Amino acid sequence: MRRNRNSIKIASIILSAMMILSACGTNGGNEPAGNAAANGEQSVEGADAETVQNVETVQNAEDATDSIPLNVIDDNYRTYYEVFVYSFCDSDGDGIGDLQGLISKLDYINDGDDSTDTDLGCNGIWLMPVNPSPTYHKYDVADYYGIDEEYGTLDDFEELLEECDKRGIKVIMDLVLNHSSSQNPWFQEAYSYLQGLGDGNPSVEECPYFDYYHFTKEQGGGYYAVEGTDWYYEAQFWSEMPDLNLDCEALREEISQITGYWLDMGVGGFRLDAVKEYYSGAPQTNIEFLSWLNDTVKAQKEDAYLVGEAWLPMTEYAPYYESGIDSVFNFAFADKDGIISKVLNGSPASKYGETVASLQEVFGAYNENYIDAPFYTNHDLGRSAGYYAGDNSPNQTKLAAAMNLFMSGSAFVYYGEELGMKGAGKDENKRAPMYWSMDAGAEGMCVGPADMDDVKMKFESLEEQQADAGSVYQFYKKVIKVRNQNPEIGRGVTEYLKDASTDTVCVLRKSYEGSEVLLVFVTGAETENIDLSSITVNGNPVGEHSEVRAMLPTGEEQIRLDGGKATMPGYSVMVLK
């Protein structure tokens, strides 16, 4: 990596001299910034052929992208950063992350200044649950209107929203409606009511919260006893997570008040936990409830964003778009057994290309206004750095990021993935402290969940990666920047160009509002010579008037484009327009 950084420094110095010469008339000032070196007319006295070749590569790969302005559209197609507050950043020294810690790191996520290049570039944050809860993960909510005291106060939360708004960041909250905590006052009151009822019949007039849950005198699977009575309650996930009765009209009114409360405060929408379990085993009933929820939320805030989690095969989660919610997480591409990982571990690149291109038909059949929600990992999945082994694993880790973030829709990045963090096995390991520093005692570092194993990281911390041009972090940052420069990437209709693709090359063309970009992925380890001259982008054959938007190699070997012919090293991606 050190040699690569040095060569880039040398090439940058040479490029500066070339640019001065160009400004004095050498190039006439008519050549696009990304293509000037490709003419081969400029030479540098004393530089050997290899150095000049590197100069051309650096100008195409770095300067072309760096000279393109951002084009971030304020809508629901965003790049979201998933944050587990508990493990993100600690502001008060108790070892537990908190809202003030997150506020202090907002400039890391997005500083709101398009002229800087030091932030990650995400313009959305998904907050895992922040409501009061007796557990570290907080997926059992004790108070739907509050903030857990470990994380801070409502004032802290409002400050977070204000600071995010200044930076153009949309915040969505985890909304857990399948169950509550057993410590929730709703359940506590209903439980105590039944204990004191004796042989009488329960009445919702006497205790409205009785109807918020599934109480019965018949014990079934996943039911637990109300101590001292012959009543039982349903809790399919855990005895301390009693299931909510979403048929209850009073509860639906309560849910409407909850969503309105947070939306009025400035929240931009909700991530909907476990939507397939609202009515377990009854997908159509789940969809009907989601339709009600979508209508309710959109009436409160028209541009609110809803994304549902239905951990199912694609053929089973696609119908959830029928509900009208904006997005459903695209599990087909995620995890170690998902399409991205399989392709990078040897499956044909066509699996990625064909599936990506099919999504508009698969999802659009249920809702033409769908917004896909591609993600690669989350808090329930093993960290992606563990999906790959061997000498190519850093390059595979990087390219996987581009394969996720270059999909259409609202793309999601789990905190720490941009550093190549590790973590697998039990859930606590997947939620390890954000790797700000290799010094566990450094300012802001968290201790992580109590039952977490010692997680040994594969790559260095942010401190080291920020200074390394070849790091996983720098690659992620570049990919997000390219996504932010080219609206076609996140919003475009995708076409898989089969004739130009091979088992290890995937060529996609994306179209959005009359503009096209071409994405070329090399998903294998070997260098590929790719003839793109028969392909058109925006009506022009590649090589004639096409513009290099990004060249993203994952190793030291660079991408070269000569006319319509590209030479691309293994695990690389190129973007043309």
Coordinates of C-alpha atoms in Angstrom, one line a residue:
M1 CA 0.0 0.0 0.0
R2 CA 2.9 2.4 0.8
R3 CA 4.3 2.0 -2.7
N4 CA 0.9 2.7 -4.2
R5 CA 0.4 5.9 -2.2
N6 CA 3.9 7.1 -3.1
S7 CA 3.2 6.5 -6.8
I8 CA 0.0 8.5 -6.5
K9 CA 1.9 11.4 -4.9
I10 CA 4.5 11.4 -7.6
A11 CA 1.8 11.2 -10.3
S12 CA -0.2 14.0 -8.7
I13 CA 2.9 16.3 -8.8
I14 CA 3.5 15.4 -12.4
L15 CA -0.2 16.1 -13.1
S16 CA 0.0 19.5 -11.5
A17 CA 2.8 20.4 -13.9
M18 CA 0.8 19.0 -16.8
M19 CA -2.3 21.0 -15.8
I20 CA -0.2 24.2 -15.7
L21 CA 1.2 23.5 -19.2
S22 CA -2.3 22.8 -20.4
A23 CA -3.6 26.1 -19.0
C24 CA -0.8 27.8 -21.0
G25 CA -2.1 26.4 -24.3
T26 CA -0.8 22.9 -24.6
N27 CA -4.3 21.4 -24.7
G28 CA -6.2 24.4 -25.8
G29 CA -8.6 24.1 -22.9
N30 CA -11.1 22.1 -24.9
E31 CA -10.5 18.6 -23.5
P32 CA -12.8 17.3 -20.7
A33 CA -10.9 17.1 -17.4
G34 CA -11.1 13.3 -17.2
N35 CA -9.8 12.7 -20.7
A36 CA -6.9 15.1 -21.2
A37 CA -4.2 12.5 -20.4
A38 CA -5.8 9.9 -22.6
N39 CA -4.8 11.8 -25.8
G40 CA -1.2 10.7 -25.3
E41 CA 0.1 14.1 -26.6
Q42 CA 1.6 15.3 -23.4
S43 CA 5.0 14.0 -22.2
V44 CA 7.0 14.6 -19.0
E45 CA 10.7 15.0 -19.4
G46 CA 12.6 12.4 -17.5
A47 CA 9.6 10.2 -16.8
D48 CA 9.7 6.6 -18.0
A49 CA 6.8 5.0 -19.9
E50 CA 5.5 3.3 -16.8
T51 CA 5.3 6.5 -14.9
V52 CA 3.5 8.3 -17.7
Q53 CA 1.1 5.4 -17.9
N54 CA 0.4 5.8 -14.2
V55 CA -0.1 9.6 -14.7
E56 CA -2.8 8.8 -17.3
T57 CA -4.5 6.3 -15.0
V58 CA -4.4 8.6 -11.9
Q59 CA -5.9 11.5 -13.9
N60 CA -8.7 9.3 -15.2
A61 CA -9.3 7.4 -11.9
E62 CA -8.9 10.3 -9.4
D63 CA -9.2 13.6 -11.1
A64 CA -12.3 12.8 -13.2
T65 CA -14.3 11.8 -10.1
D66 CA -12.8 14.6 -8.0
S67 CA -13.8 17.3 -10.5
I68 CA -17.4 16.2 -10.8
P69 CA -19.9 18.1 -8.5
L70 CA -22.2 16.2 -6.3
N71 CA -25.8 15.9 -7.5
V72 CA -27.7 14.8 -4.4
I73 CA -31.5 15.0 -4.8
D74 CA -33.6 15.6 -1.7
D75 CA -36.0 12.7 -2.0
N76 CA -36.5 9.2 -0.6
Y77 CA -33.7 7.7 -2.7
R78 CA -30.9 8.0 -0.2
T79 CA -27.7 6.3 1.2
Y80 CA -28.5 5.3 4.8
Y81 CA -26.1 4.6 7.6
E82 CA -27.4 2.2 10.1
V83 CA -26.4 3.2 13.7
F84 CA -26.5 1.1 16.8
V85 CA -26.2 3.9 19.3
Y86 CA -25.1 1.6 22.1
S87 CA -21.8 0.8 20.3
F88 CA -21.2 3.9 18.2
C89 CA -19.7 6.7 20.2
D90 CA -19.6 7.4 24.0
S91 CA -19.7 11.0 25.0
D92 CA -19.7 10.7 28.8
G93 CA -17.2 8.0 29.6
D94 CA -19.5 5.2 30.8
G95 CA -18.6 2.9 27.9
I96 CA -22.1 3.0 26.4
G97 CA -22.7 5.0 23.2
D98 CA -25.2 7.8 23.4
L99 CA -27.0 10.5 21.3
Q100 CA -24.5 13.2 22.2
G101 CA -21.7 10.8 21.0
L102 CA -23.6 10.3 17.7
I103 CA -24.0 14.1 17.4
S104 CA -20.3 14.5 17.8
K105 CA -19.7 12.2 14.9
L106 CA -22.3 13.5 12.4
D107 CA -19.6 15.3 10.4
Y108 CA -18.0 11.8 9.9
I109 CA -21.3 10.6 8.3
N110 CA -22.0 13.9 6.5
D111 CA -20.8 17.4 7.3
G112 CA -23.4 19.1 5.0
D113 CA -20.7 20.8 3.0
D114 CA -20.3 19.7 -0.6
S115 CA -17.0 21.4 -0.9
T116 CA -15.3 19.1 1.6
D117 CA -14.1 15.5 1.0
T118 CA -13.7 14.3 4.6
D119 CA -17.2 12.9 5.4
L120 CA -18.6 9.5 4.3
G121 CA -21.4 11.1 2.3
C122 CA -24.4 9.3 3.6
N123 CA -27.6 11.4 3.6
G124 CA -29.7 9.2 5.8
I125 CA -29.4 7.6 9.2
W126 CA -31.4 4.5 10.4
L127 CA -31.4 4.5 14.2
M128 CA -31.8 1.1 15.7
P129 CA -34.2 1.4 18.7
V130 CA -33.6 4.3 21.0
N131 CA -36.8 4.0 23.2
P132 CA -36.6 3.0 26.8
S133 CA -36.0 -0.7 27.1
P134 CA -34.6 -3.2 29.7
T135 CA -32.3 -4.9 27.1
Y136 CA -29.1 -3.7 25.5
H137 CA -30.5 -4.1 22.0
K138 CA -33.8 -2.3 22.9
Y139 CA -36.0 -4.2 20.5
D140 CA -38.5 -4.6 23.4
V141 CA -39.9 -1.2 23.9
A142 CA -41.0 -0.1 27.4
D143 CA -42.1 3.4 26.3
Y144 CA -42.9 4.3 22.7
Y145 CA -42.8 8.0 23.5
G146 CA -39.4 8.3 25.3
I147 CA -35.6 8.0 24.9
D148 CA -33.7 5.4 26.8
E149 CA -31.8 7.1 29.6
E150 CA -28.6 5.2 28.7
Y151 CA -28.7 7.2 25.4
G152 CA -29.8 10.5 26.7
T153 CA -32.9 12.7 26.7
L154 CA -35.6 13.9 24.4
D155 CA -33.7 17.2 24.3
D156 CA -30.7 15.3 23.0
F157 CA -32.8 13.6 20.4
E158 CA -34.3 16.9 19.2
E159 CA -30.8 18.3 19.0
L160 CA -29.8 15.3 16.9
L161 CA -32.6 15.9 14.5
E162 CA -31.8 19.6 14.2
E163 CA -28.1 18.8 13.5
C164 CA -29.0 16.2 11.0
D165 CA -31.4 18.6 9.3
K166 CA -28.6 21.1 8.9
R167 CA -26.5 18.5 7.1
G168 CA -29.3 17.2 4.8
I169 CA -29.5 13.9 6.7
K170 CA -32.9 12.2 7.0
V171 CA -33.3 10.2 10.2
I172 CA -35.6 7.1 10.3
M173 CA -36.3 5.3 13.6
D174 CA -36.8 1.7 14.2
L175 CA -40.5 1.1 14.9
V176 CA -41.1 -2.2 16.7
L177 CA -44.8 -3.1 16.5
N178 CA -44.8 -6.9 16.6
H179 CA -44.3 -6.9 20.3
S180 CA -43.5 -4.6 23.3
S181 CA -41.5 -5.1 26.4
S182 CA -43.0 -7.0 29.3
Q183 CA -42.0 -3.8 31.2
N184 CA -44.2 -1.6 29.1
P185 CA -47.0 0.0 31.3
W186 CA -49.6 -1.3 28.8
F187 CA -48.6 -4.9 29.5
Q188 CA -48.0 -4.3 33.2
E189 CA -51.5 -2.9 33.7
A190 CA -53.2 -5.7 31.7
Y191 CA -51.2 -8.4 33.5
S192 CA -52.1 -6.9 37.0
Y193 CA -55.7 -6.5 35.9
L194 CA -55.9 -10.2 35.1
Q195 CA -54.2 -11.2 38.3
G196 CA -56.9 -9.3 40.3
L197 CA -59.9 -10.4 38.1
G198 CA -60.6 -13.7 39.8
D199 CA -63.4 -15.6 38.1
G200 CA -64.9 -12.5 36.4
N201 CA -64.8 -11.8 32.6
P202 CA -62.3 -9.2 31.4
S203 CA -63.6 -5.9 30.2
V204 CA -61.8 -3.4 27.9
E205 CA -63.9 -0.7 29.5
E206 CA -62.2 -1.6 32.8
C207 CA -58.8 -2.2 31.3
P208 CA -58.3 -1.1 27.6
Y209 CA -54.8 -2.5 27.6
F210 CA -56.2 -6.1 28.0
D211 CA -57.0 -5.9 24.3
Y212 CA -53.6 -4.6 23.3
Y213 CA -52.2 -8.2 23.7
H214 CA -53.2 -11.8 23.0
F215 CA -54.5 -13.1 26.3
T216 CA -56.3 -16.5 26.3
K217 CA -57.1 -19.4 28.6
E218 CA -55.8 -21.9 26.1
Q219 CA -52.1 -22.4 26.2
G220 CA -50.4 -22.9 22.8
G221 CA -46.9 -22.8 21.4
G222 CA -45.2 -19.5 22.4
Y223 CA -47.7 -18.7 25.2
Y224 CA -46.7 -18.0 28.8
A225 CA -48.7 -18.1 32.0
V226 CA -50.0 -15.0 33.8
E227 CA -48.8 -15.9 37.2
G228 CA -51.5 -16.8 39.7
T229 CA -54.2 -17.1 37.1
D230 CA -55.4 -19.5 34.4
W231 CA -54.6 -16.9 31.7
Y232 CA -51.8 -17.0 29.1
Y233 CA -50.3 -14.4 26.8
E234 CA -48.6 -14.8 23.4
A235 CA -44.9 -14.0 23.1
Q236 CA -43.4 -15.8 20.1
F237 CA -40.0 -14.2 20.3
W238 CA -39.4 -14.4 24.1
S239 CA -41.4 -14.4 27.3
E240 CA -40.4 -10.8 27.9
M241 CA -41.6 -9.7 24.5
P242 CA -45.4 -10.1 24.6
D243 CA -47.0 -9.9 21.1
L244 CA -49.2 -7.0 20.3
N245 CA -52.8 -7.5 19.1
L246 CA -52.7 -5.3 15.9
D247 CA -56.4 -6.0 15.3
C248 CA -57.2 -3.8 18.3
E249 CA -58.6 -0.5 17.1
A250 CA -57.5 1.3 20.3
L251 CA -54.0 0.0 19.8
R252 CA -54.1 1.2 16.1
E253 CA -55.1 4.6 17.4
E254 CA -52.2 4.5 19.8
I255 CA -49.8 3.6 17.0
S256 CA -51.1 6.5 15.0
Q257 CA -50.3 8.8 17.9
I258 CA -46.8 7.3 18.2
T259 CA -45.9 7.8 14.6
G260 CA -47.4 11.3 14.6
Y261 CA -45.5 12.2 17.7
W262 CA -42.1 11.4 16.2
L263 CA -42.9 12.7 12.8
D264 CA -44.0 16.0 14.3
M265 CA -40.6 16.1 16.1
G266 CA -38.8 15.9 12.8
V267 CA -38.2 12.2 12.2
G268 CA -38.2 11.4 8.5
G269 CA -39.8 7.9 8.6
F270 CA -39.5 4.5 10.1
R271 CA -37.8 1.2 9.7
L272 CA -40.5 -1.4 10.4
D273 CA -39.1 -4.4 12.4
A274 CA -40.3 -8.0 11.7
V275 CA -43.2 -7.2 9.4
K276 CA -43.8 -10.8 8.5
E277 CA -44.5 -11.6 12.1
Y278 CA -47.2 -9.0 12.7
Y279 CA -49.6 -11.9 11.9
S280 CA -47.2 -14.9 11.8
G281 CA -48.0 -17.2 8.9
A282 CA -50.5 -14.8 7.4
P283 CA -48.7 -12.7 4.7
Q284 CA -51.8 -11.2 3.2
T285 CA -53.0 -10.0 6.6
N286 CA -49.5 -8.5 7.2
I287 CA -49.8 -6.6 3.9
E288 CA -53.3 -5.3 4.9
F289 CA -51.9 -4.0 8.2
L290 CA -49.0 -2.4 6.4
S291 CA -51.4 -0.7 4.0
W292 CA -53.2 0.8 7.0
L293 CA -49.9 1.9 8.5
N294 CA -48.6 3.4 5.3
D295 CA -51.8 5.3 4.8
T296 CA -51.7 6.5 8.4
V297 CA -48.1 7.7 8.2
K298 CA -48.3 9.3 4.8
A299 CA -51.4 11.3 5.9
Q300 CA -49.3 12.6 8.8
K301 CA -46.2 13.4 6.6
E302 CA -46.5 13.0 2.9
D303 CA -42.8 12.4 2.2
A304 CA -42.2 10.1 5.2
Y305 CA -40.1 7.0 4.3
L306 CA -41.1 3.5 5.3
V307 CA -38.9 0.4 4.9
G308 CA -40.0 -3.0 6.1
E309 CA -38.0 -6.0 7.2
A310 CA -39.4 -9.3 5.9
W311 CA -36.6 -11.9 6.2
L312 CA -37.9 -14.2 3.5
P313 CA -37.0 -15.3 -0.1
M314 CA -37.5 -12.6 -2.7
T315 CA -40.6 -14.3 -4.1
E316 CA -42.2 -13.9 -0.6
Y317 CA -41.1 -10.4 0.3
A318 CA -41.8 -8.9 -3.1
P319 CA -45.6 -9.0 -2.4
Y320 CA -45.2 -6.8 0.6
Y321 CA -44.8 -3.9 -1.9
E322 CA -48.5 -4.3 -2.5
S323 CA -49.0 -2.5 0.8
G324 CA -47.8 0.8 -0.6
I325 CA -44.8 1.1 1.7
D326 CA -41.8 2.7 0.0
S327 CA -39.3 -0.1 0.5
V328 CA -38.7 -3.7 1.6
F329 CA -35.2 -4.8 2.5
N330 CA -33.7 -6.8 -0.4
F331 CA -32.3 -9.8 1.4
A332 CA -31.4 -11.7 -1.8
F333 CA -28.2 -9.7 -2.1
A334 CA -27.2 -9.7 1.6
D335 CA -25.3 -12.0 3.9
K336 CA -22.6 -14.6 3.2
D337 CA -25.1 -16.7 1.2
G338 CA -26.5 -13.7 -0.8
I339 CA -25.9 -12.9 -4.4
I340 CA -23.1 -10.4 -3.9
S341 CA -21.0 -12.7 -1.7
K342 CA -21.7 -15.8 -3.9
V343 CA -20.6 -13.9 -7.1
L344 CA -17.4 -12.7 -5.5
N345 CA -16.7 -16.2 -4.3
G346 CA -17.0 -17.7 -7.8
S347 CA -20.6 -17.8 -9.0
P348 CA -21.1 -16.3 -12.5
A349 CA -21.4 -12.5 -12.6
S350 CA -24.6 -12.9 -14.6
K351 CA -26.3 -13.9 -11.3
Y352 CA -25.8 -10.3 -10.1
G353 CA -26.6 -8.7 -13.4
E354 CA -29.7 -10.6 -14.3
T355 CA -31.2 -10.3 -10.9
V356 CA -30.5 -6.6 -10.6
A357 CA -32.1 -6.0 -14.0
S358 CA -35.2 -8.1 -13.0
L359 CA -36.1 -6.2 -9.9
Q360 CA -38.1 -3.5 -11.7
E361 CA -40.4 -6.3 -13.0
V362 CA -40.5 -8.4 -9.8
F363 CA -41.2 -5.5 -7.4
G364 CA -42.9 -3.2 -9.9
A365 CA -45.6 -5.9 -10.4
Y366 CA -46.8 -5.0 -6.9
N367 CA -46.1 -1.3 -6.8
E368 CA -44.7 0.8 -9.7
N369 CA -43.5 3.4 -7.2
Y370 CA -41.4 1.0 -5.2
I371 CA -37.9 2.0 -4.0
D372 CA -35.6 -0.9 -3.6
A373 CA -33.7 -1.2 -0.3
P374 CA -30.4 -3.0 -1.1
F375 CA -28.2 -3.8 1.9
Y376 CA -25.2 -6.0 2.4
T377 CA -25.1 -6.6 6.1
N378 CA -27.0 -5.4 9.2
H379 CA -27.2 -6.0 12.9
D380 CA -28.5 -9.6 12.5
L381 CA -25.9 -10.8 10.0
G382 CA -22.2 -11.6 10.3
R383 CA -19.9 -8.8 9.3
S384 CA -18.9 -9.0 5.6
A385 CA -15.1 -8.9 6.1
G386 CA -15.6 -12.5 7.3
Y387 CA -17.1 -13.6 4.0
Y388 CA -13.8 -13.8 2.2
A389 CA -10.4 -15.4 2.9
G390 CA -7.0 -15.4 1.2
D391 CA -5.0 -12.7 -0.5
N392 CA -7.9 -11.3 -2.5
S393 CA -10.2 -10.8 0.5
P394 CA -9.5 -7.0 0.9
N395 CA -10.3 -6.5 -2.8
Q396 CA -13.5 -8.6 -2.5
T397 CA -14.6 -6.7 0.6
K398 CA -14.2 -3.4 -1.3
L399 CA -15.9 -4.5 -4.5
A400 CA -18.8 -5.9 -2.5
A401 CA -19.4 -2.3 -1.3
A402 CA -19.8 -1.1 -4.9
M403 CA -22.1 -3.9 -5.8
N404 CA -24.4 -2.9 -3.0
L405 CA -24.1 0.9 -3.3
F406 CA -24.4 0.9 -7.1
M407 CA -27.8 -0.8 -6.9
S408 CA -30.9 1.3 -7.5
G409 CA -33.0 2.4 -4.5
S410 CA -32.1 3.5 -1.0
A411 CA -28.9 1.7 -0.2
F412 CA -28.0 0.9 3.4
V413 CA -24.6 0.6 5.1
Y414 CA -24.2 -0.9 8.6
Y415 CA -21.9 1.1 10.8
G416 CA -18.3 -0.1 10.6
E417 CA -18.7 -2.0 7.3
E418 CA -16.8 0.9 5.7
L419 CA -13.9 -0.1 7.9
G420 CA -14.2 -3.8 7.2
M421 CA -15.1 -4.6 10.8
K422 CA -15.4 -8.2 11.9
G423 CA -18.1 -9.9 14.0
A424 CA -20.0 -13.1 13.7
G425 CA -21.8 -15.7 15.8
K426 CA -24.0 -14.4 18.5
D427 CA -25.8 -11.1 18.0
E428 CA -23.6 -9.2 20.5
N429 CA -20.5 -9.9 18.3
K430 CA -22.2 -8.4 15.3
R431 CA -22.8 -5.2 17.3
A432 CA -19.2 -4.6 18.4
P433 CA -17.9 -1.0 19.2
M434 CA -17.3 1.2 16.2
Y435 CA -13.6 1.0 15.5
W436 CA -12.6 4.6 15.8
S437 CA -9.2 3.7 17.2
M438 CA -7.1 0.7 17.9
D439 CA -6.8 2.0 21.4
A440 CA -9.9 0.7 23.3
G441 CA -9.5 3.5 25.8
A442 CA -9.5 6.3 23.3
E443 CA -12.0 9.1 23.5
G444 CA -15.5 8.0 22.2
M445 CA -14.7 4.3 22.2
C446 CA -17.5 2.1 23.6
V447 CA -17.1 -1.2 25.5
G448 CA -19.8 -3.1 23.5
P449 CA -22.5 -5.5 24.7
A450 CA -21.7 -7.2 28.0
D451 CA -21.8 -10.8 26.5
M452 CA -19.8 -9.9 23.4
D453 CA -16.8 -12.1 22.7
D454 CA -13.4 -10.7 22.0
V455 CA -13.7 -9.7 18.3
K456 CA -10.4 -9.5 16.5
M457 CA -10.5 -7.1 13.7
K458 CA -9.1 -7.9 10.2
F459 CA -8.3 -4.3 9.1
E460 CA -7.0 -1.3 11.0
S461 CA -9.1 1.3 12.7
L462 CA -10.4 4.6 11.2
E463 CA -7.4 6.5 12.4
E464 CA -5.1 4.4 10.2
Q465 CA -7.5 3.9 7.3
Q466 CA -8.0 7.7 6.9
A467 CA -4.3 8.0 6.1
D468 CA -4.3 5.1 3.7
A469 CA -5.4 5.8 0.2
G470 CA -5.9 2.1 -0.5
S471 CA -8.0 1.3 2.6
V472 CA -11.5 -0.1 2.7
Y473 CA -12.7 3.1 4.2
Q474 CA -11.3 5.3 1.4
F475 CA -12.9 2.9 -1.2
Y476 CA -16.3 3.1 0.5
K477 CA -16.0 6.9 0.6
K478 CA -15.2 7.1 -3.1
V479 CA -18.1 4.7 -4.0
I480 CA -20.6 6.8 -2.0
K481 CA -19.3 9.9 -3.7
V482 CA -19.8 8.4 -7.1
R483 CA -23.3 7.4 -6.1
N484 CA -23.9 11.0 -5.0
Q485 CA -22.5 12.4 -8.3
N486 CA -24.7 10.3 -10.6
P487 CA -28.4 10.2 -9.8
E488 CA -28.7 7.5 -12.5
I489 CA -27.0 5.0 -10.2
G490 CA -29.6 5.2 -7.4
R491 CA -32.7 5.9 -9.4
G492 CA -32.0 4.4 -12.8
V493 CA -33.8 1.6 -14.6
T494 CA -31.3 -1.2 -15.1
E495 CA -30.4 -3.1 -18.2
Y496 CA -28.1 -6.1 -18.1
L497 CA -25.9 -6.2 -21.2
K498 CA -25.5 -9.9 -21.6
D499 CA -23.5 -9.8 -24.8
A500 CA -20.8 -7.7 -23.3
S501 CA -20.7 -9.7 -20.0
T502 CA -18.9 -12.9 -19.1
D503 CA -18.7 -15.2 -16.1
T504 CA -16.5 -12.6 -14.4
V505 CA -17.6 -9.4 -16.1
C506 CA -21.0 -7.7 -15.5
V507 CA -22.0 -4.8 -17.7
L508 CA -25.1 -2.7 -16.7
R509 CA -26.6 0.3 -18.2
K510 CA -28.8 2.6 -16.1
S511 CA -31.3 5.1 -17.4
Y512 CA -32.8 8.0 -15.5
E513 CA -34.7 11.0 -16.9
G514 CA -33.1 10.7 -20.3
S515 CA -29.5 10.2 -19.0
E516 CA -27.5 7.0 -19.0
V517 CA -24.5 5.6 -17.1
L518 CA -22.6 2.4 -17.8
L519 CA -21.4 0.2 -14.9
V520 CA -18.7 -2.4 -15.7
F521 CA -17.8 -4.8 -12.9
V522 CA -15.0 -7.4 -12.8
T523 CA -16.0 -9.9 -10.2
G524 CA -13.1 -12.3 -10.5
A525 CA -9.4 -12.1 -9.6
E526 CA -7.9 -11.9 -13.1
T527 CA -7.4 -8.9 -15.3
E528 CA -10.0 -8.6 -18.1
N529 CA -9.7 -7.1 -21.5
I530 CA -13.2 -5.9 -22.3
D531 CA -14.4 -4.6 -25.7
L532 CA -17.1 -2.0 -25.0
S533 CA -17.0 -0.4 -28.5
S534 CA -20.3 -1.8 -29.6
I535 CA -22.1 -0.4 -26.5
T536 CA -23.7 3.0 -26.6
V537 CA -24.1 5.4 -23.6
N538 CA -26.4 8.4 -24.2
G539 CA -26.5 7.6 -27.9
N540 CA -22.7 7.5 -28.3
P541 CA -20.5 4.4 -28.7
V542 CA -18.1 3.9 -25.8
G543 CA -14.8 5.5 -26.6
E544 CA -16.1 8.3 -28.9
H545 CA -17.7 10.8 -26.6
S546 CA -18.2 8.8 -23.4
E547 CA -17.1 10.4 -20.1
V548 CA -15.2 8.6 -17.4
R549 CA -17.1 9.2 -14.2
A550 CA -15.2 6.8 -12.0
M551 CA -12.4 4.2 -12.2
L552 CA -12.4 2.1 -9.0
P553 CA -9.7 -0.5 -8.8
T554 CA -9.5 -2.3 -5.4
G555 CA -5.7 -3.0 -5.6
E556 CA -2.6 -1.4 -7.0
E557 CA -3.2 -2.3 -10.7
Q558 CA -5.1 0.5 -12.4
I559 CA -8.0 0.5 -14.9
R560 CA -7.1 1.7 -18.5
L561 CA -9.6 2.7 -21.2
D562 CA -8.3 3.1 -24.7
G563 CA -11.1 4.1 -27.0
G564 CA -13.8 1.5 -26.5
K565 CA -11.5 -1.1 -25.0
A566 CA -10.9 -1.4 -21.3
T567 CA -8.3 -3.3 -19.4
M568 CA -9.6 -3.9 -15.9
P569 CA -7.9 -5.7 -13.0
G570 CA -9.7 -8.2 -10.9
Y571 CA -12.3 -6.9 -8.5
S572 CA -12.7 -3.5 -10.0
V573 CA -15.5 -1.3 -11.4
M574 CA -15.7 1.5 -13.9
V575 CA -18.5 4.1 -14.4
L576 CA -18.9 5.8 -17.8
K577 CA -21.4 8.3 -19.1

